[in-house]
PDB file of C-alpha atoms and ligand atoms in Angstrom:
ATOM      1  CA  UNK A 821       0.026  -0.074   0.000  1.00 87.00           C
ATOM      2  CA  UNK A 822       1.028   3.525  -1.118  1.00 92.00           C
ATOM      3  CA  UNK A 823       0.855   5.713   2.456  1.00 96.00           C
ATOM      4  CA  UNK A 824      -0.954   8.942   1.175  1.00 98.00           C
ATOM      5  CA  UNK A 825      -0.198  11.155   4.163  1.00 98.00           C
ATOM      6  CA  UNK A 826       3.474  10.148   4.564  1.00 98.00           C
ATOM      7  CA  UNK A 827       5.484  12.871   6.477  1.00 97.00           C
ATOM      8  CA  UNK A 828       2.291  14.678   7.141  1.00 98.00           C
ATOM      9  CA  UNK A 829       0.888  15.847  10.514  1.00 99.00           C
ATOM     10  CA  UNK A 830      -2.815  16.222  11.449  1.00 99.00           C
ATOM     11  CA  UNK A 831      -5.114  17.049  14.445  1.00 99.00           C
ATOM     12  CA  UNK A 832      -8.462  15.254  14.417  1.00 99.00           C
ATOM     13  CA  UNK A 833     -11.063  16.477  16.898  1.00 99.00           C
ATOM     14  CA  UNK A 834     -13.814  14.011  17.981  1.00 98.00           C
ATOM     15  CA  UNK A 835     -11.072  11.527  18.053  1.00 99.00           C
ATOM     16  CA  UNK A 836     -12.427   9.506  20.741  1.00 98.00           C
ATOM     17  CA  UNK A 837     -15.277   8.051  18.804  1.00 98.00           C
ATOM     18  CA  UNK A 838     -16.976   7.277  15.594  1.00 98.00           C
ATOM     19  CA  UNK A 839     -16.230   9.129  12.550  1.00 99.00           C
ATOM     20  CA  UNK A 840     -13.309  10.783  14.416  1.00 99.00           C
ATOM     21  CA  UNK A 841     -11.781   7.212  15.289  1.00 98.00           C
ATOM     22  CA  UNK A 842     -11.993   5.799  12.017  1.00 99.00           C
ATOM     23  CA  UNK A 843     -10.159   9.048  10.608  1.00 99.00           C
ATOM     24  CA  UNK A 844      -7.628   8.663  13.092  1.00 99.00           C
ATOM     25  CA  UNK A 845      -7.118   5.136  12.028  1.00 98.00           C
ATOM     26  CA  UNK A 846      -6.722   5.610   8.430  1.00 98.00           C
ATOM     27  CA  UNK A 847      -4.549   8.256   8.779  1.00 99.00           C
ATOM     28  CA  UNK A 848      -2.400   6.774  10.790  1.00 98.00           C
ATOM     29  CA  UNK A 849      -2.259   3.718   8.290  1.00 98.00           C
ATOM     30  CA  UNK A 850      -1.266   6.109   5.879  1.00 98.00           C
ATOM     31  CA  UNK A 851       1.761   7.427   7.461  1.00 98.00           C
ATOM     32  CA  UNK A 852       0.436  10.696   9.492  1.00 98.00           C
ATOM     33  CA  UNK A 853       1.506  11.814  12.672  1.00 98.00           C
ATOM     34  CA  UNK A 854      -1.396  12.493  14.967  1.00 99.00           C
ATOM     35  CA  UNK A 855      -2.847  14.680  17.529  1.00 99.00           C
ATOM     36  CA  UNK A 856      -6.193  13.459  18.800  1.00 99.00           C
ATOM     37  CA  UNK A 857      -8.300  15.683  20.696  1.00 99.00           C
ATOM     38  CA  UNK A 858     -11.567  14.732  22.594  1.00 98.00           C
ATOM     39  CA  UNK A 859     -13.790  16.021  25.329  1.00 98.00           C
ATOM     40  CA  UNK A 860     -12.679  12.809  27.620  1.00 96.00           C
ATOM     41  CA  UNK A 861      -9.238  11.886  27.760  1.00 98.00           C
ATOM     42  CA  UNK A 862      -9.790   8.130  28.115  1.00 98.00           C
ATOM     43  CA  UNK A 863     -10.677   7.473  24.768  1.00 98.00           C
ATOM     44  CA  UNK A 864      -8.024   9.476  22.848  1.00 98.00           C
ATOM     45  CA  UNK A 865      -5.328   7.845  25.230  1.00 98.00           C
ATOM     46  CA  UNK A 866      -6.184   4.398  24.367  1.00 98.00           C
ATOM     47  CA  UNK A 867      -6.685   4.712  20.931  1.00 98.00           C
ATOM     48  CA  UNK A 868      -3.326   7.025  20.465  1.00 98.00           C
ATOM     49  CA  UNK A 869      -1.646   4.279  22.426  1.00 98.00           C
ATOM     50  CA  UNK A 870      -3.015   1.356  20.131  1.00 98.00           C
ATOM     51  CA  UNK A 871      -2.459   3.292  16.943  1.00 98.00           C
ATOM     52  CA  UNK A 872       1.407   4.151  18.021  1.00 98.00           C
ATOM     53  CA  UNK A 873       1.854   0.602  18.715  1.00 98.00           C
ATOM     54  CA  UNK A 874       0.212  -0.980  15.428  1.00 98.00           C
ATOM     55  CA  UNK A 875       1.633   1.768  12.870  1.00 98.00           C
ATOM     56  CA  UNK A 876       4.676   3.180  14.437  1.00 98.00           C
ATOM     57  CA  UNK A 877       3.289   6.846  13.931  1.00 98.00           C
ATOM     58  CA  UNK A 878       3.395   9.215  16.567  1.00 98.00           C
ATOM     59  CA  UNK A 879       0.012   9.701  18.325  1.00 98.00           C
ATOM     60  CA  UNK A 880      -0.484  12.565  21.168  1.00 98.00           C
ATOM     61  CA  UNK A 881      -3.733  12.330  22.960  1.00 98.00           C
ATOM     62  CA  UNK A 882      -5.432  15.725  24.130  1.00 99.00           C
ATOM     63  CA  UNK A 883      -8.046  16.432  26.221  1.00 98.00           C
ATOM     64  CA  UNK A 884      -9.922  19.728  25.567  1.00 98.00           C
ATOM     65  CA  UNK A 885     -13.502  21.040  25.111  1.00 98.00           C
ATOM     66  CA  UNK A 886     -13.758  22.827  21.691  1.00 99.00           C
ATOM     67  CA  UNK A 887     -16.137  25.480  22.814  1.00 98.00           C
ATOM     68  CA  UNK A 888     -13.358  26.713  25.174  1.00 98.00           C
ATOM     69  CA  UNK A 889     -10.955  28.785  22.796  1.00 98.00           C
ATOM     70  CA  UNK A 890      -8.107  29.147  25.564  1.00 98.00           C
ATOM     71  CA  UNK A 891      -7.887  25.485  26.252  1.00 98.00           C
ATOM     72  CA  UNK A 892      -8.130  24.952  22.345  1.00 99.00           C
ATOM     73  CA  UNK A 893      -5.298  27.488  21.944  1.00 98.00           C
ATOM     74  CA  UNK A 894      -3.180  25.850  24.510  1.00 98.00           C
ATOM     75  CA  UNK A 895      -3.620  22.000  23.088  1.00 98.00           C
ATOM     76  CA  UNK A 896      -3.077  23.275  19.530  1.00 98.00           C
ATOM     77  CA  UNK A 897       0.382  25.198  20.681  1.00 98.00           C
ATOM     78  CA  UNK A 898       1.381  21.637  22.645  1.00 98.00           C
ATOM     79  CA  UNK A 899       0.444  19.729  19.752  1.00 98.00           C
ATOM     80  CA  UNK A 900       2.261  21.656  17.003  1.00 98.00           C
ATOM     81  CA  UNK A 901       5.234  21.957  19.413  1.00 98.00           C
ATOM     82  CA  UNK A 902       5.352  18.164  19.698  1.00 98.00           C
ATOM     83  CA  UNK A 903       4.632  17.259  15.840  1.00 98.00           C
ATOM     84  CA  UNK A 904       6.729  19.915  14.522  1.00 98.00           C
ATOM     85  CA  UNK A 905       3.967  21.514  12.576  1.00 98.00           C
ATOM     86  CA  UNK A 906       0.401  21.046  11.512  1.00 98.00           C
ATOM     87  CA  UNK A 907      -0.647  20.240   7.971  1.00 99.00           C
ATOM     88  CA  UNK A 908      -4.054  18.797   8.582  1.00 99.00           C
ATOM     89  CA  UNK A 909      -6.942  19.967  10.685  1.00 99.00           C
ATOM     90  CA  UNK A 910     -10.105  17.567  10.806  1.00 99.00           C
ATOM     91  CA  UNK A 911     -13.111  19.081  12.703  1.00 99.00           C
ATOM     92  CA  UNK A 912     -15.259  15.881  13.844  1.00 99.00           C
ATOM     93  CA  UNK A 913     -16.302  16.984  17.382  1.00 98.00           C
ATOM     94  CA  UNK A 914     -20.105  17.456  17.120  1.00 98.00           C
ATOM     95  CA  UNK A 915     -23.197  16.848  18.942  1.00 98.00           C
ATOM     96  CA  UNK A 916     -26.886  15.786  17.935  1.00 97.00           C
ATOM     97  CA  UNK A 917     -29.484  18.518  19.167  1.00 97.00           C
ATOM     98  CA  UNK A 918     -32.542  17.388  17.553  1.00 96.00           C
ATOM     99  CA  UNK A 919     -36.144  19.258  18.896  1.00 97.00           C
ATOM    100  CA  UNK A 920     -39.185  20.762  17.751  1.00 97.00           C
ATOM    101  CA  UNK A 921     -38.036  24.381  17.517  1.00 97.00           C
ATOM    102  CA  UNK A 922     -40.569  25.359  19.824  1.00 97.00           C
ATOM    103  CA  UNK A 923     -39.906  22.784  22.677  1.00 97.00           C
ATOM    104  CA  UNK A 924     -36.103  24.293  22.532  1.00 97.00           C
ATOM    105  CA  UNK A 925     -34.899  23.868  26.296  1.00 96.00           C
ATOM    106  CA  UNK A 926     -32.685  26.214  27.974  1.00 96.00           C
ATOM    107  CA  UNK A 927     -29.401  26.104  26.487  1.00 97.00           C
ATOM    108  CA  UNK A 928     -29.804  23.900  23.311  1.00 98.00           C
ATOM    109  CA  UNK A 929     -29.264  26.437  21.227  1.00 98.00           C
ATOM    110  CA  UNK A 930     -26.035  27.683  22.537  1.00 98.00           C
ATOM    111  CA  UNK A 931     -24.852  24.064  23.029  1.00 98.00           C
ATOM    112  CA  UNK A 932     -25.427  22.955  19.740  1.00 98.00           C
ATOM    113  CA  UNK A 933     -24.182  26.344  17.906  1.00 98.00           C
ATOM    114  CA  UNK A 934     -21.023  26.393  20.381  1.00 98.00           C
ATOM    115  CA  UNK A 935     -19.936  22.652  19.553  1.00 98.00           C
ATOM    116  CA  UNK A 936     -21.203  22.327  16.114  1.00 98.00           C
ATOM    117  CA  UNK A 937     -19.928  25.909  14.645  1.00 99.00           C
ATOM    118  CA  UNK A 938     -18.049  27.661  17.344  1.00 98.00           C
ATOM    119  CA  UNK A 939     -15.595  24.836  18.172  1.00 99.00           C
ATOM    120  CA  UNK A 940     -14.613  24.234  14.524  1.00 99.00           C
ATOM    121  CA  UNK A 941     -13.618  28.042  14.302  1.00 99.00           C
ATOM    122  CA  UNK A 942     -12.009  28.115  17.348  1.00 99.00           C
ATOM    123  CA  UNK A 943      -9.857  25.016  16.112  1.00 99.00           C
ATOM    124  CA  UNK A 944      -9.321  26.618  12.618  1.00 99.00           C
ATOM    125  CA  UNK A 945      -8.171  29.793  14.123  1.00 98.00           C
ATOM    126  CA  UNK A 946      -5.824  27.889  16.690  1.00 99.00           C
ATOM    127  CA  UNK A 947      -4.330  26.228  13.675  1.00 99.00           C
ATOM    128  CA  UNK A 948      -4.407  28.857  10.780  1.00 98.00           C
ATOM    129  CA  UNK A 949      -1.545  31.169  12.157  1.00 98.00           C
ATOM    130  CA  UNK A 950       1.225  27.995  11.915  1.00 98.00           C
ATOM    131  CA  UNK A 951      -0.351  26.982   8.663  1.00 98.00           C
ATOM    132  CA  UNK A 952      -0.246  30.670   6.916  1.00 98.00           C
ATOM    133  CA  UNK A 953       3.407  30.472   8.130  1.00 98.00           C
ATOM    134  CA  UNK A 954       4.237  27.587   6.371  1.00 98.00           C
ATOM    135  CA  UNK A 955       1.884  28.557   3.179  1.00 98.00           C
ATOM    136  CA  UNK A 956       0.460  25.027   3.614  1.00 98.00           C
ATOM    137  CA  UNK A 957      -2.384  23.635   5.220  1.00 98.00           C
ATOM    138  CA  UNK A 958      -5.733  21.284   4.525  1.00 98.00           C
ATOM    139  CA  UNK A 959      -8.651  21.707   6.769  1.00 99.00           C
ATOM    140  CA  UNK A 960     -11.715  18.971   6.371  1.00 99.00           C
ATOM    141  CA  UNK A 961     -14.861  20.045   8.392  1.00 99.00           C
ATOM    142  CA  UNK A 962     -17.443  17.332   9.110  1.00 99.00           C
ATOM    143  CA  UNK A 963     -20.667  18.766   8.430  1.00 99.00           C
ATOM    144  CA  UNK A 964     -24.075  16.781   7.556  1.00 98.00           C
ATOM    145  CA  UNK A 965     -26.636  16.107   5.172  1.00 98.00           C
ATOM    146  CA  UNK A 966     -28.717  18.139   7.746  1.00 98.00           C
ATOM    147  CA  UNK A 967     -26.648  21.005   6.205  1.00 98.00           C
ATOM    148  CA  UNK A 968     -28.316  20.512   2.880  1.00 98.00           C
ATOM    149  CA  UNK A 969     -31.786  19.417   3.596  1.00 96.00           C
ATOM    150  CA  UNK A 970     -34.127  19.495   6.200  1.00 96.00           C
ATOM    151  CA  UNK A 971     -35.655  16.798   8.402  1.00 94.00           C
ATOM    152  CA  UNK A 972     -38.361  18.171  10.799  1.00 96.00           C
ATOM    153  CA  UNK A 973     -37.724  17.892  14.480  1.00 96.00           C
ATOM    154  CA  UNK A 974     -34.106  18.019  14.141  1.00 97.00           C
ATOM    155  CA  UNK A 975     -33.450  21.739  15.081  1.00 98.00           C
ATOM    156  CA  UNK A 976     -31.340  23.592  15.499  1.00 98.00           C
ATOM    157  CA  UNK A 977     -28.725  20.891  14.349  1.00 98.00           C
ATOM    158  CA  UNK A 978     -29.223  21.925  10.684  1.00 98.00           C
ATOM    159  CA  UNK A 979     -28.619  25.752  11.518  1.00 98.00           C
ATOM    160  CA  UNK A 980     -25.042  24.848  13.018  1.00 99.00           C
ATOM    161  CA  UNK A 981     -24.306  22.604   9.947  1.00 98.00           C
ATOM    162  CA  UNK A 982     -25.296  24.943   7.388  1.00 98.00           C
ATOM    163  CA  UNK A 983     -23.128  27.341   9.294  1.00 99.00           C
ATOM    164  CA  UNK A 984     -20.265  25.193   9.216  1.00 99.00           C
ATOM    165  CA  UNK A 985     -20.713  24.459   5.469  1.00 99.00           C
ATOM    166  CA  UNK A 986     -20.502  28.615   5.048  1.00 99.00           C
ATOM    167  CA  UNK A 987     -17.616  28.577   7.358  1.00 99.00           C
ATOM    168  CA  UNK A 988     -15.832  26.171   4.901  1.00 99.00           C
ATOM    169  CA  UNK A 989     -16.781  28.041   1.703  1.00 98.00           C
ATOM    170  CA  UNK A 990     -15.968  31.309   3.405  1.00 98.00           C
ATOM    171  CA  UNK A 991     -12.512  30.328   4.895  1.00 98.00           C
ATOM    172  CA  UNK A 992     -11.675  28.106   1.892  1.00 98.00           C
ATOM    173  CA  UNK A 993     -11.820  31.789  -0.363  1.00 98.00           C
ATOM    174  CA  UNK A 994     -10.449  33.496   2.162  1.00 98.00           C
ATOM    175  CA  UNK A 995      -6.961  31.891   2.521  1.00 98.00           C
ATOM    176  CA  UNK A 996      -7.084  30.139  -1.001  1.00 98.00           C
ATOM    177  CA  UNK A 997      -4.064  32.242  -2.565  1.00 98.00           C
ATOM    178  CA  UNK A 998      -1.969  31.504   0.820  1.00 98.00           C
ATOM    179  CA  UNK A 999      -1.821  27.754   0.456  1.00 98.00           C
ATOM    180  CA  UNK A1000      -4.565  26.508   2.696  1.00 98.00           C
ATOM    181  CA  UNK A1001      -7.710  24.557   1.566  1.00 99.00           C
ATOM    182  CA  UNK A1002     -10.824  24.333   3.510  1.00 99.00           C
ATOM    183  CA  UNK A1003     -13.617  21.652   2.641  1.00 99.00           C
ATOM    184  CA  UNK A1004     -16.375  19.866   4.225  1.00 99.00           C
ATOM    185  CA  UNK A1005     -17.654  16.444   4.294  1.00 99.00           C
ATOM    186  CA  UNK A1006     -21.483  15.892   4.534  1.00 98.00           C
ATOM    187  CA  UNK A1007     -22.268  12.468   5.854  1.00 98.00           C
ATOM    188  CA  UNK A1008     -25.825  11.017   5.819  1.00 98.00           C
ATOM    189  CA  UNK A1009     -26.657   8.380   8.317  1.00 97.00           C
ATOM    190  CA  UNK A1010     -23.475   6.604   9.876  1.00 98.00           C
ATOM    191  CA  UNK A1011     -23.253   3.860  12.185  1.00 98.00           C
ATOM    192  CA  UNK A1012     -21.497   5.273  15.166  1.00 98.00           C
ATOM    193  CA  UNK A1013     -22.184   5.282  18.837  1.00 97.00           C
ATOM    194  CA  UNK A1014     -24.005   8.799  18.503  1.00 96.00           C
ATOM    195  CA  UNK A1015     -26.196   7.070  15.794  1.00 96.00           C
ATOM    196  CA  UNK A1016     -26.909   3.917  18.443  1.00 97.00           C
ATOM    197  CA  UNK A1017     -27.569   6.733  20.935  1.00 96.00           C
ATOM    198  CA  UNK A1018     -30.535   7.786  18.657  1.00 94.00           C
ATOM    199  CA  UNK A1019     -31.601   4.242  17.912  1.00 96.00           C
ATOM    200  CA  UNK A1020     -31.561   3.739  21.699  1.00 97.00           C
ATOM    201  CA  UNK A1021     -33.737   6.496  22.030  1.00 94.00           C
ATOM    202  CA  UNK A1022     -36.685   5.156  19.898  1.00 95.00           C
ATOM    203  CA  UNK A1023     -39.510   3.225  21.184  1.00 97.00           C
ATOM    204  CA  UNK A1024     -38.406   0.345  19.006  1.00 98.00           C
ATOM    205  CA  UNK A1025     -34.533   0.567  17.969  1.00 97.00           C
ATOM    206  CA  UNK A1026     -34.637  -2.358  15.716  1.00 97.00           C
ATOM    207  CA  UNK A1027     -37.585  -0.910  13.836  1.00 98.00           C
ATOM    208  CA  UNK A1028     -35.956   2.639  13.522  1.00 97.00           C
ATOM    209  CA  UNK A1029     -32.787   1.208  12.321  1.00 97.00           C
ATOM    210  CA  UNK A1030     -34.616  -0.915   9.456  1.00 98.00           C
ATOM    211  CA  UNK A1031     -36.883   2.018   8.556  1.00 97.00           C
ATOM    212  CA  UNK A1032     -33.754   4.312   8.381  1.00 96.00           C
ATOM    213  CA  UNK A1033     -31.930   1.813   6.137  1.00 97.00           C
ATOM    214  CA  UNK A1034     -35.012   1.471   3.872  1.00 95.00           C
ATOM    215  CA  UNK A1035     -34.938   5.296   3.333  1.00 93.00           C
ATOM    216  CA  UNK A1036     -31.680   4.855   1.875  1.00 95.00           C
ATOM    217  CA  UNK A1037     -31.385   4.097  -2.056  1.00 94.00           C
ATOM    218  CA  UNK A1038     -28.435   1.515  -1.180  1.00 95.00           C
ATOM    219  CA  UNK A1039     -30.512   0.206   1.563  1.00 96.00           C
ATOM    220  CA  UNK A1040     -27.880  -0.021   4.232  1.00 97.00           C
ATOM    221  CA  UNK A1041     -26.391   2.623   7.023  1.00 98.00           C
ATOM    222  CA  UNK A1042     -23.057   4.058   6.135  1.00 98.00           C
ATOM    223  CA  UNK A1043     -19.983   2.897   8.211  1.00 98.00           C
ATOM    224  CA  UNK A1044     -17.455   5.399   9.695  1.00 98.00           C
ATOM    225  CA  UNK A1045     -14.662   4.075   7.545  1.00 98.00           C
ATOM    226  CA  UNK A1046     -16.148   5.225   4.836  1.00 98.00           C
ATOM    227  CA  UNK A1047     -16.260   9.015   5.802  1.00 98.00           C
ATOM    228  CA  UNK A1048     -12.834   8.426   6.583  1.00 99.00           C
ATOM    229  CA  UNK A1049     -11.483   7.593   3.124  1.00 98.00           C
ATOM    230  CA  UNK A1050     -13.290  10.871   1.837  1.00 98.00           C
ATOM    231  CA  UNK A1051     -11.411  12.601   4.649  1.00 99.00           C
ATOM    232  CA  UNK A1052      -8.115  10.983   3.979  1.00 99.00           C
ATOM    233  CA  UNK A1053      -8.585  11.972   0.000  1.00 98.00           C
ATOM    234  CA  UNK A1054      -9.937  15.781   0.804  1.00 99.00           C
ATOM    235  CA  UNK A1055      -6.577  16.180   3.538  1.00 99.00           C
ATOM    236  CA  UNK A1056      -3.915  14.888   1.108  1.00 98.00           C
ATOM    237  CA  UNK A1057      -2.115  16.580  -1.734  1.00 98.00           C
ATOM    238  CA  UNK A1058      -4.512  14.383  -4.208  1.00 98.00           C
ATOM    239  CA  UNK A1059      -7.124  16.907  -3.719  1.00 98.00           C
ATOM    240  CA  UNK A1060      -5.042  19.919  -4.349  1.00 98.00           C
ATOM    241  CA  UNK A1061      -7.288  21.621  -6.829  1.00 98.00           C
ATOM    242  CA  UNK A1062     -10.266  21.270  -4.215  1.00 98.00           C
ATOM    243  CA  UNK A1063     -11.356  24.060  -2.055  1.00 98.00           C
ATOM    244  CA  UNK A1064     -14.091  25.788  -0.612  1.00 98.00           C
ATOM    245  CA  UNK A1065     -16.588  22.675  -1.320  1.00 98.00           C
ATOM    246  CA  UNK A1066     -18.650  20.234   0.238  1.00 98.00           C
ATOM    247  CA  UNK A1067     -18.976  16.359  -0.478  1.00 98.00           C
ATOM    248  CA  UNK A1068     -22.035  14.473   0.455  1.00 98.00           C
ATOM    249  CA  UNK A1069     -21.454  11.140   1.339  1.00 98.00           C
ATOM    250  CA  UNK A1070     -25.113   9.733   2.167  1.00 97.00           C
ATOM    251  CA  UNK A1071     -25.775   6.599  -0.241  1.00 96.00           C
ATOM    252  CA  UNK A1072     -27.791   9.130  -2.470  1.00 95.00           C
ATOM    253  CA  UNK A1073     -30.380   9.767  -0.108  1.00 94.00           C
ATOM    254  CA  UNK A1074     -30.550  13.489  -0.275  1.00 94.00           C
ATOM    255  CA  UNK A1075     -30.813  13.626  -3.957  1.00 93.00           C
ATOM    256  CA  UNK A1076     -34.212  11.605  -3.863  1.00 92.00           C
ATOM    257  CA  UNK A1077     -37.488  13.658  -4.450  1.00 88.00           C
ATOM    258  CA  UNK A1078     -39.540  11.143  -2.652  1.00 76.00           C
ATOM    259  CA  UNK A1079     -38.920   8.288  -0.790  1.00 56.00           C
TER     260      UNK A1079
HETATM  261  P1  NAP B 299     -19.684  10.591  18.351  1.00 58.09           P
HETATM  262  O1  NAP B 299     -19.573   8.715  18.087  1.00 58.09           O
HETATM  263  O2  NAP B 299     -20.642  10.882  19.198  1.00 58.09           O
HETATM  264  O3  NAP B 299     -18.408  11.235  18.240  1.00 58.09           O
HETATM  265  C1  NAP B 299     -18.277  12.564  18.431  1.00 58.09           C
HETATM  266  C2  NAP B 299     -16.979  12.969  19.242  1.00 58.09           C
HETATM  267  O4  NAP B 299     -16.799  14.416  19.643  1.00 58.09           O
HETATM  268  C3  NAP B 299     -17.291  12.142  20.907  1.00 58.09           C
HETATM  269  O5  NAP B 299     -15.957  11.741  21.028  1.00 58.09           O
HETATM  270  C4  NAP B 299     -17.358  13.605  21.705  1.00 58.09           C
HETATM  271  O6  NAP B 299     -17.091  13.093  22.804  1.00 58.09           O
HETATM  272  C5  NAP B 299     -16.619  14.557  21.057  1.00 58.09           C
HETATM  273  N1  NAP B 299     -17.059  15.857  21.277  1.00 58.09           N
HETATM  274  C6  NAP B 299     -18.292  16.265  21.354  1.00 58.09           C
HETATM  275  N2  NAP B 299     -18.362  17.429  22.205  1.00 58.09           N
HETATM  276  C7  NAP B 299     -17.157  18.095  22.195  1.00 58.09           C
HETATM  277  C8  NAP B 299     -16.574  19.130  22.656  1.00 58.09           C
HETATM  278  N3  NAP B 299     -17.232  19.939  23.055  1.00 58.09           N
HETATM  279  N4  NAP B 299     -15.338  19.274  22.835  1.00 58.09           N
HETATM  280  C9  NAP B 299     -14.326  18.009  22.325  1.00 58.09           C
HETATM  281  N5  NAP B 299     -15.051  16.921  21.582  1.00 58.09           N
HETATM  282  C10 NAP B 299     -16.240  16.797  21.752  1.00 58.09           C
HETATM  283  O7  NAP B 299     -20.419  11.074  16.926  1.00 58.09           O
HETATM  284  P2  NAP B 299     -20.142  10.628  15.102  1.00 58.09           P
HETATM  285  O8  NAP B 299     -21.456  10.034  15.042  1.00 58.09           O
HETATM  286  O9  NAP B 299     -19.039  10.178  15.210  1.00 58.09           O
HETATM  287  O10 NAP B 299     -19.992  12.177  14.888  1.00 58.09           O
HETATM  288  C11 NAP B 299     -18.798  12.739  14.055  1.00 58.09           C
HETATM  289  C12 NAP B 299     -19.304  14.375  13.669  1.00 58.09           C
HETATM  290  O11 NAP B 299     -19.885  13.509  11.963  1.00 58.09           O
HETATM  291  C13 NAP B 299     -20.184  15.180  14.387  1.00 58.09           C
HETATM  292  O12 NAP B 299     -19.851  16.460  13.854  1.00 58.09           O
HETATM  293  C14 NAP B 299     -21.480  14.936  13.789  1.00 58.09           C
HETATM  294  O13 NAP B 299     -22.271  15.855  13.801  1.00 58.09           O
HETATM  295  C15 NAP B 299     -21.329  14.189  12.336  1.00 58.09           C
HETATM  296  N6  NAP B 299     -22.442  13.565  11.804  1.00 58.09           N
HETATM  297  C16 NAP B 299     -22.498  12.208  12.019  1.00 58.09           C
HETATM  298  C17 NAP B 299     -23.313  11.583  11.196  1.00 58.09           C
HETATM  299  C18 NAP B 299     -23.823  10.363  11.971  1.00 58.09           C
HETATM  300  O14 NAP B 299     -24.797   9.674  11.465  1.00 58.09           O
HETATM  301  N7  NAP B 299     -23.210   9.554  12.730  1.00 58.09           N
HETATM  302  C19 NAP B 299     -24.088  12.099  10.425  1.00 58.09           C
HETATM  303  C20 NAP B 299     -23.735  13.625   9.762  1.00 58.09           C
HETATM  304  C21 NAP B 299     -22.796  13.910  10.543  1.00 58.09           C
HETATM  305  P3  NAP B 299     -17.932  12.361  24.122  1.00 58.09           P
HETATM  306  O15 NAP B 299     -18.316  11.225  23.385  1.00 58.09           O
HETATM  307  O16 NAP B 299     -17.082  12.661  25.191  1.00 58.09           O
HETATM  308  O17 NAP B 299     -19.103  13.481  24.202  1.00 58.09           O
END
């Protein structure tokens, strides 16, 4: 196998679970040294230890809440110091806040926008100075099909994900002439711990899982590794002419007019 990120360094947020963990695993297998950031330290410590042992790549676990700009800045400084530089940032930390708009509870709006949108901006602004100094950097934001299409009852998550796609396009253009690319990926339903928590919250989890799979043209739910391969491509120099755009990975569901 030809490693596609050899001699590159990457910081991945939300690396302790689901899509972020799958991206970390694939990037390490493709030769990147990594900083793995998550809210809780245990999962990233375990993952970093496992990946370092299995791939020989440097893997630095970092605990931070992406909503805390000062904490994010401190952790990014540590990562850049340890890894030597930062070539790639993947913003994957995210939370589901799905409500009827008129039944929002106190803090729902702030929590949703803070983690899913402002958190990504905190991380990009912490990475940009060193990327700009190097004249090289690739950012991949994990957005969602909810940034393209609306499912009633999922408010205000789509507001945040539309914003994240807007952030992607805006910053992609802002820094395009200085060696920086900013792209996003919009996954459809992907089988991760977050998706499992959603199924578990339904009256009949097995029936809901089947219903969701049936809605998809390909009749199956996506896998985290399928998003990771798209992130690998966008984060690599293979995608050097791709900037300020969004890639939908949803098995075609969002193109259906009527299911
Ligand atoms: P997941 O399994 O819950 O993983 C998300 C990770 O982000 C968790 O480790 C979580 O930590 C971490 N995180 C949450 N809030 C954080 C914060 N404030 N600071 C730092 N880390 C934080 O979710 P996933 O399904 O893999 O989702 C990953 C990304 O893909 C999210 O942005 C999500 O919106 C997006 N996405 C997912 C799907 C899907 O169907 N799964 C579809 C479209 C888009 P804790 O576990 O400690 O909270």
